[in-house]
CSV table of N, CA and C in Angstrom, one decimal:
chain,number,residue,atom,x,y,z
A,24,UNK,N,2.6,7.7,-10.5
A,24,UNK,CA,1.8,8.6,-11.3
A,24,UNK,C,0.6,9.1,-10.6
A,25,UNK,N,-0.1,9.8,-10.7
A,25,UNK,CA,-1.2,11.0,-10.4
A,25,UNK,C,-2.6,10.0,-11.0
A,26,UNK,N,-3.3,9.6,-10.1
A,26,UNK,CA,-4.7,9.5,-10.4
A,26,UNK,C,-5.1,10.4,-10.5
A,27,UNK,N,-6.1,10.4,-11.9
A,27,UNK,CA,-7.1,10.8,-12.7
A,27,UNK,C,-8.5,10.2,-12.7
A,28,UNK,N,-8.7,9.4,-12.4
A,28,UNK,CA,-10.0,9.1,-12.2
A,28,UNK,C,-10.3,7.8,-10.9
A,29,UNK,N,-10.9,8.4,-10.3
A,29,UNK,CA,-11.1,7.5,-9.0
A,29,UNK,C,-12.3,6.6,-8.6
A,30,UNK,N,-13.0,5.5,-9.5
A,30,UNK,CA,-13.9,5.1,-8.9
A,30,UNK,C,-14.4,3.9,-9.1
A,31,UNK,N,-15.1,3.2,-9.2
A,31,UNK,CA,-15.3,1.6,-9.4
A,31,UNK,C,-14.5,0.6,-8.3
A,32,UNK,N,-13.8,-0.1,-9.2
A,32,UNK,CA,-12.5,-1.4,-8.1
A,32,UNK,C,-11.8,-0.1,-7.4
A,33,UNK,N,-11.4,1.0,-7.9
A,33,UNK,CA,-10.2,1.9,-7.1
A,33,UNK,C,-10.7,1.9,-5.6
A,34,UNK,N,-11.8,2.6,-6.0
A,34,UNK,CA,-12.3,3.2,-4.6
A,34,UNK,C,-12.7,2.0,-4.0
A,35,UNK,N,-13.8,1.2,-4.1
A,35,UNK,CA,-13.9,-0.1,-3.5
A,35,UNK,C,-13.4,-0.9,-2.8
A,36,UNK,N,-11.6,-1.1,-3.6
A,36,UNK,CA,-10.6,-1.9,-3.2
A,36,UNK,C,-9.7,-1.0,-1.6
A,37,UNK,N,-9.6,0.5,-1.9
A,37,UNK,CA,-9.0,1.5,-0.7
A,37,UNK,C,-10.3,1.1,0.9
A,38,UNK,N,-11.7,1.7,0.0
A,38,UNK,CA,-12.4,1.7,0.8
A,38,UNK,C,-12.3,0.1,1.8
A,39,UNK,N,-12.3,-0.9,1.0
A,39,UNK,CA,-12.4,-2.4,1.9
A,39,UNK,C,-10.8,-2.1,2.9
A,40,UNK,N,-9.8,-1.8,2.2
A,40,UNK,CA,-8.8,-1.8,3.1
A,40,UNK,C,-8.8,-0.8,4.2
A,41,UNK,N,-9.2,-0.1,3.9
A,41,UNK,CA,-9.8,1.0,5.4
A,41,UNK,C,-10.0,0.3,6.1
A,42,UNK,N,-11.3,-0.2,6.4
A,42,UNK,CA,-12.7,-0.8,6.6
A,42,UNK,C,-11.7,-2.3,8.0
A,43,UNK,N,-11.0,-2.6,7.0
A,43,UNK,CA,-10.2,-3.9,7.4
A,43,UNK,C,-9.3,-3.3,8.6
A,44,UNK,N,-8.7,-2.2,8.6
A,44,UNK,CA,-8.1,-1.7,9.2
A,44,UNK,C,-8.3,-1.1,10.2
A,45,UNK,N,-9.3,-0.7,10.0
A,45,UNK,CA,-10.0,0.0,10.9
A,45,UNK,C,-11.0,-1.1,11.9
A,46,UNK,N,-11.5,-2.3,11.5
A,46,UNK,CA,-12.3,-3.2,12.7
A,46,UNK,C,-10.7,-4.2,13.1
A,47,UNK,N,-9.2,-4.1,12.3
A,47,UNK,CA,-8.5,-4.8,12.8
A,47,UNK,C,-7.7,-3.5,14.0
A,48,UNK,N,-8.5,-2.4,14.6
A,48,UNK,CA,-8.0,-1.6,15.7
A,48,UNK,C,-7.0,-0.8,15.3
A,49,UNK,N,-7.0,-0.4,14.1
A,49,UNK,CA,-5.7,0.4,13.8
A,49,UNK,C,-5.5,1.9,14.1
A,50,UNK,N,-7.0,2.3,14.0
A,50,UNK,CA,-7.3,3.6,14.0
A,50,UNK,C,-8.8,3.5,14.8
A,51,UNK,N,-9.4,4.5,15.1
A,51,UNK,CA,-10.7,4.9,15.5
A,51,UNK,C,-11.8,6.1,15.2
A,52,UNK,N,-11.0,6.8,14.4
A,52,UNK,CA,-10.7,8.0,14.0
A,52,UNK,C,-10.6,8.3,12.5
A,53,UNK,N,-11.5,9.2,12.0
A,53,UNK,CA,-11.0,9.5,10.2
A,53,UNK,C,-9.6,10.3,10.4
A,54,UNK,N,-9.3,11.0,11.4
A,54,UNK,CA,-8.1,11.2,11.9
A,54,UNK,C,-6.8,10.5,11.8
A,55,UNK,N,-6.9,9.6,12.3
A,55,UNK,CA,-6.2,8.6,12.9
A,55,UNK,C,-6.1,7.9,11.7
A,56,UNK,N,-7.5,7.3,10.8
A,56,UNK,CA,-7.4,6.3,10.0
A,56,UNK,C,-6.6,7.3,9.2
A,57,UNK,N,-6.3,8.5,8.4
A,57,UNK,CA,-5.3,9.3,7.8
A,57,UNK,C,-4.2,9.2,8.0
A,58,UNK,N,-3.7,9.4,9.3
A,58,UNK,CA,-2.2,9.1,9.8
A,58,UNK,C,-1.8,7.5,9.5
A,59,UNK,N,-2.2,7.0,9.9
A,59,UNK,CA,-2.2,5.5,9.6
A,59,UNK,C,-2.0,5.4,8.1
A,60,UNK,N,-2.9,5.6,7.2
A,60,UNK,CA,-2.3,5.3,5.9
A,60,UNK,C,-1.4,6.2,5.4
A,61,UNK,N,-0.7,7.5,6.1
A,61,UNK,CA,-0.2,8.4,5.8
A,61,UNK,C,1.2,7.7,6.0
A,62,UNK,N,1.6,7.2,7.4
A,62,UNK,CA,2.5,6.0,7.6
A,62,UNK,C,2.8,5.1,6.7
A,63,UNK,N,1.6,4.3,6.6
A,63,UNK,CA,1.7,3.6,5.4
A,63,UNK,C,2.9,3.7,4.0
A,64,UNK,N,1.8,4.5,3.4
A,64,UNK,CA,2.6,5.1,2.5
A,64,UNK,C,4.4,6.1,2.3
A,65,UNK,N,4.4,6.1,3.3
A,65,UNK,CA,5.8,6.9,3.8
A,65,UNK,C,6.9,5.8,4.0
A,66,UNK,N,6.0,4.0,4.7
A,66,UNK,CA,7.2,3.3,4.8
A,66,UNK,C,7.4,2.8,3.6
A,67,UNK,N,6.1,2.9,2.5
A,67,UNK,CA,6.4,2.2,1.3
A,67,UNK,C,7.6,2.9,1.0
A,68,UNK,N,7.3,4.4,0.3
A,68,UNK,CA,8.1,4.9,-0.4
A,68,UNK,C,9.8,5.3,0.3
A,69,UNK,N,10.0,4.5,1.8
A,69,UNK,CA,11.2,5.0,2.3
A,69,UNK,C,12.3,2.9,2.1
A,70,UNK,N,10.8,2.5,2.5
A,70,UNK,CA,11.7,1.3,2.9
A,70,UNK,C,11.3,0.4,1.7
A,71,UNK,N,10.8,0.4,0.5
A,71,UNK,CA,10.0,-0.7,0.0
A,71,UNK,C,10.5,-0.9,-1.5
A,72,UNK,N,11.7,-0.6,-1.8
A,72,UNK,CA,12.5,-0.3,-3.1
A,72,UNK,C,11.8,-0.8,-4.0
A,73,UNK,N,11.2,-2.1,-3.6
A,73,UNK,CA,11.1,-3.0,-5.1
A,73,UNK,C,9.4,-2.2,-5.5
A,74,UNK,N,9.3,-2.1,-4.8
A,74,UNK,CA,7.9,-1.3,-5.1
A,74,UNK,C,7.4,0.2,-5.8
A,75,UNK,N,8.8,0.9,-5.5
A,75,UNK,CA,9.1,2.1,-5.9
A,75,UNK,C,9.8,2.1,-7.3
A,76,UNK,N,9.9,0.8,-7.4
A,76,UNK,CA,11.2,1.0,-9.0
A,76,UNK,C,12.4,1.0,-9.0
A,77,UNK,N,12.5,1.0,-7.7
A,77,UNK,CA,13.7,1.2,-7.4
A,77,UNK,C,15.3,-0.3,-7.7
A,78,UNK,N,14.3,-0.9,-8.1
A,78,UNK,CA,15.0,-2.1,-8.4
A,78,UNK,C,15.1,-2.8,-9.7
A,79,UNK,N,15.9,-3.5,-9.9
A,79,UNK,CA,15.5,-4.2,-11.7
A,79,UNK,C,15.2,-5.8,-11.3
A,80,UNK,N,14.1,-6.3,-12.0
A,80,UNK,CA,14.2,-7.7,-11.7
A,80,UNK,C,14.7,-8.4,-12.9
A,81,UNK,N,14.2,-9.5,-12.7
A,81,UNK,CA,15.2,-10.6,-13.4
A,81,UNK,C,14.6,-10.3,-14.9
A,82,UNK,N,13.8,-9.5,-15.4
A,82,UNK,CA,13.4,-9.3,-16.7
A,82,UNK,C,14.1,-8.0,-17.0
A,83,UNK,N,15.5,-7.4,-16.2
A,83,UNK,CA,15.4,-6.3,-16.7
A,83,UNK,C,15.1,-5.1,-16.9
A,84,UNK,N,13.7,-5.2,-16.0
A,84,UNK,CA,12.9,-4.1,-15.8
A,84,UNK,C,12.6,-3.7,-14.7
A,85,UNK,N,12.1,-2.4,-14.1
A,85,UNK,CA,12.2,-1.9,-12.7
A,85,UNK,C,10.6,-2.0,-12.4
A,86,UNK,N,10.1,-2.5,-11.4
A,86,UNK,CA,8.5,-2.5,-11.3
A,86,UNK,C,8.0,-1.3,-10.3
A,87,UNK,N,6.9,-0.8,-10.8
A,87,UNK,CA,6.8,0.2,-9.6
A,87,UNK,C,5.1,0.1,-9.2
A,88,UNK,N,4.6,0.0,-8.2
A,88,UNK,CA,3.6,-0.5,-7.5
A,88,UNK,C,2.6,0.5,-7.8
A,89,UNK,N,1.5,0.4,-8.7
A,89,UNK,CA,0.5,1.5,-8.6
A,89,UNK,C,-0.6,1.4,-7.1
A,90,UNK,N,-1.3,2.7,-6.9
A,90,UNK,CA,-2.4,2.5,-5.7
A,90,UNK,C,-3.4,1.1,-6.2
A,91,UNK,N,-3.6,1.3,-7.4
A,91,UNK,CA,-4.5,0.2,-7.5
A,91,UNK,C,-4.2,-1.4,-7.0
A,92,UNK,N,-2.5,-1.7,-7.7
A,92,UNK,CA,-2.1,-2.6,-7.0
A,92,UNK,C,-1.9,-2.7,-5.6
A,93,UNK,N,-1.6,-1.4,-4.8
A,93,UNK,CA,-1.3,-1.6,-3.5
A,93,UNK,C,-2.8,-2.0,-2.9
A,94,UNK,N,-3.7,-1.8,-2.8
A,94,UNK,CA,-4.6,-2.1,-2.4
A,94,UNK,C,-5.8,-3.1,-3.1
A,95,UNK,N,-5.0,-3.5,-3.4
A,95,UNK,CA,-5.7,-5.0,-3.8
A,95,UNK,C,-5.7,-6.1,-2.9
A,96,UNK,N,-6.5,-7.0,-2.4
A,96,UNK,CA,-6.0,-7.7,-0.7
A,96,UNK,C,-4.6,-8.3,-0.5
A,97,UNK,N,-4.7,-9.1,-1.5
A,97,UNK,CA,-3.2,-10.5,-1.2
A,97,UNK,C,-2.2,-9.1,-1.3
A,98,UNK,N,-1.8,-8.1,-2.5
A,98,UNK,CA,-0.8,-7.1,-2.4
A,98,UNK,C,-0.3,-6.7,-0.8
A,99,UNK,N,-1.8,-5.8,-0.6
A,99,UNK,CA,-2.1,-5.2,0.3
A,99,UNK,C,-1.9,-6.2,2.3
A,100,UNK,N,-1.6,-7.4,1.8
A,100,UNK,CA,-0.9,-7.8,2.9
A,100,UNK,C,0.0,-8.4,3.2
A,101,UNK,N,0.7,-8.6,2.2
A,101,UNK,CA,2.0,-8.6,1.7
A,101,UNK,C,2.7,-7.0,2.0
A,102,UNK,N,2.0,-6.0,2.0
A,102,UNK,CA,3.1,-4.7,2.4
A,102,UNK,C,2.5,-5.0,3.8
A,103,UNK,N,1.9,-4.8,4.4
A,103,UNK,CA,1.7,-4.5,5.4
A,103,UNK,C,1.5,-6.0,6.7
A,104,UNK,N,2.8,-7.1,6.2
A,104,UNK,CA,3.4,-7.9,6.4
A,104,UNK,C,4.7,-7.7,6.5
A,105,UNK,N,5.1,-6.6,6.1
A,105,UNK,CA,6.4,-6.0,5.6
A,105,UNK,C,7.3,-7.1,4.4
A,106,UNK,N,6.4,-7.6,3.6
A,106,UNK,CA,7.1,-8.7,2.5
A,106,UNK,C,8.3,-8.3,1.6
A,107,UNK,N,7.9,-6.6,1.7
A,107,UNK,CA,8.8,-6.0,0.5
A,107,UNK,C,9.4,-4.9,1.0
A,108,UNK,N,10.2,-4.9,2.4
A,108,UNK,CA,11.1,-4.1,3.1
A,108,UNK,C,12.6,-4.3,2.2
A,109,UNK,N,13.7,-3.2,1.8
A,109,UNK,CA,14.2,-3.4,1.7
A,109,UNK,C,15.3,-4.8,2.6
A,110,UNK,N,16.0,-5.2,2.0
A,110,UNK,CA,16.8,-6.6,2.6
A,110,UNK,C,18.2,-6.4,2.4
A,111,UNK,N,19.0,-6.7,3.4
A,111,UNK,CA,19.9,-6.4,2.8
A,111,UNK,C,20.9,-7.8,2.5
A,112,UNK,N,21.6,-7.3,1.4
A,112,UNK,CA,22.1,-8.5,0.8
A,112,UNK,C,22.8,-9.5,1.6
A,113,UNK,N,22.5,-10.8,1.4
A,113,UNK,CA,23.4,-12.1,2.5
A,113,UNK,C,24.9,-12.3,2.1
């Protein structure tokens, strides 16, 4: 869904993961830091099913990952841990 209002924990929680990303060498660059979360976001929504909805869990229901949750810390390193790449079945 479309954010509508951006500011308090939202911005706070993006801004810290920048921030993190940016002194963990990822980018140097507001440039760069762009591409990078532009990446980001592209492997979510290519490789990250369960995150997208794309899945039903055990309640039956499909979960789908708002910004807010993605960038919350523990979430936020868990994707970018790759925790929630699609898998394919054993």
């Amino acid at each position: 869904p479309n954010i509508k209002i951006w500011d308090g924990d939202r911005q706070k929680n993006l801004t810290a993961r920048w921030r993190e990303r940016w002194k963990a060498g990822k980018f140097s660059t507001q440039e760069e830091g762009m591409a990078y979360f532009r990446r980001l976001f592209t492997y979510i929504g290519r490789d990250c099913d369960w995150l997208m909805g794309r899945v039903v869990g055990n309640n039956g229901k499909a979960f789908f990952a708002s910004l807010d949750w993605m960038v919350l810390p523990r979430n936020f390193a868990k994707i970018i841990e790759n925790k929630y790449d699609r898998r394919e079945a054993a």
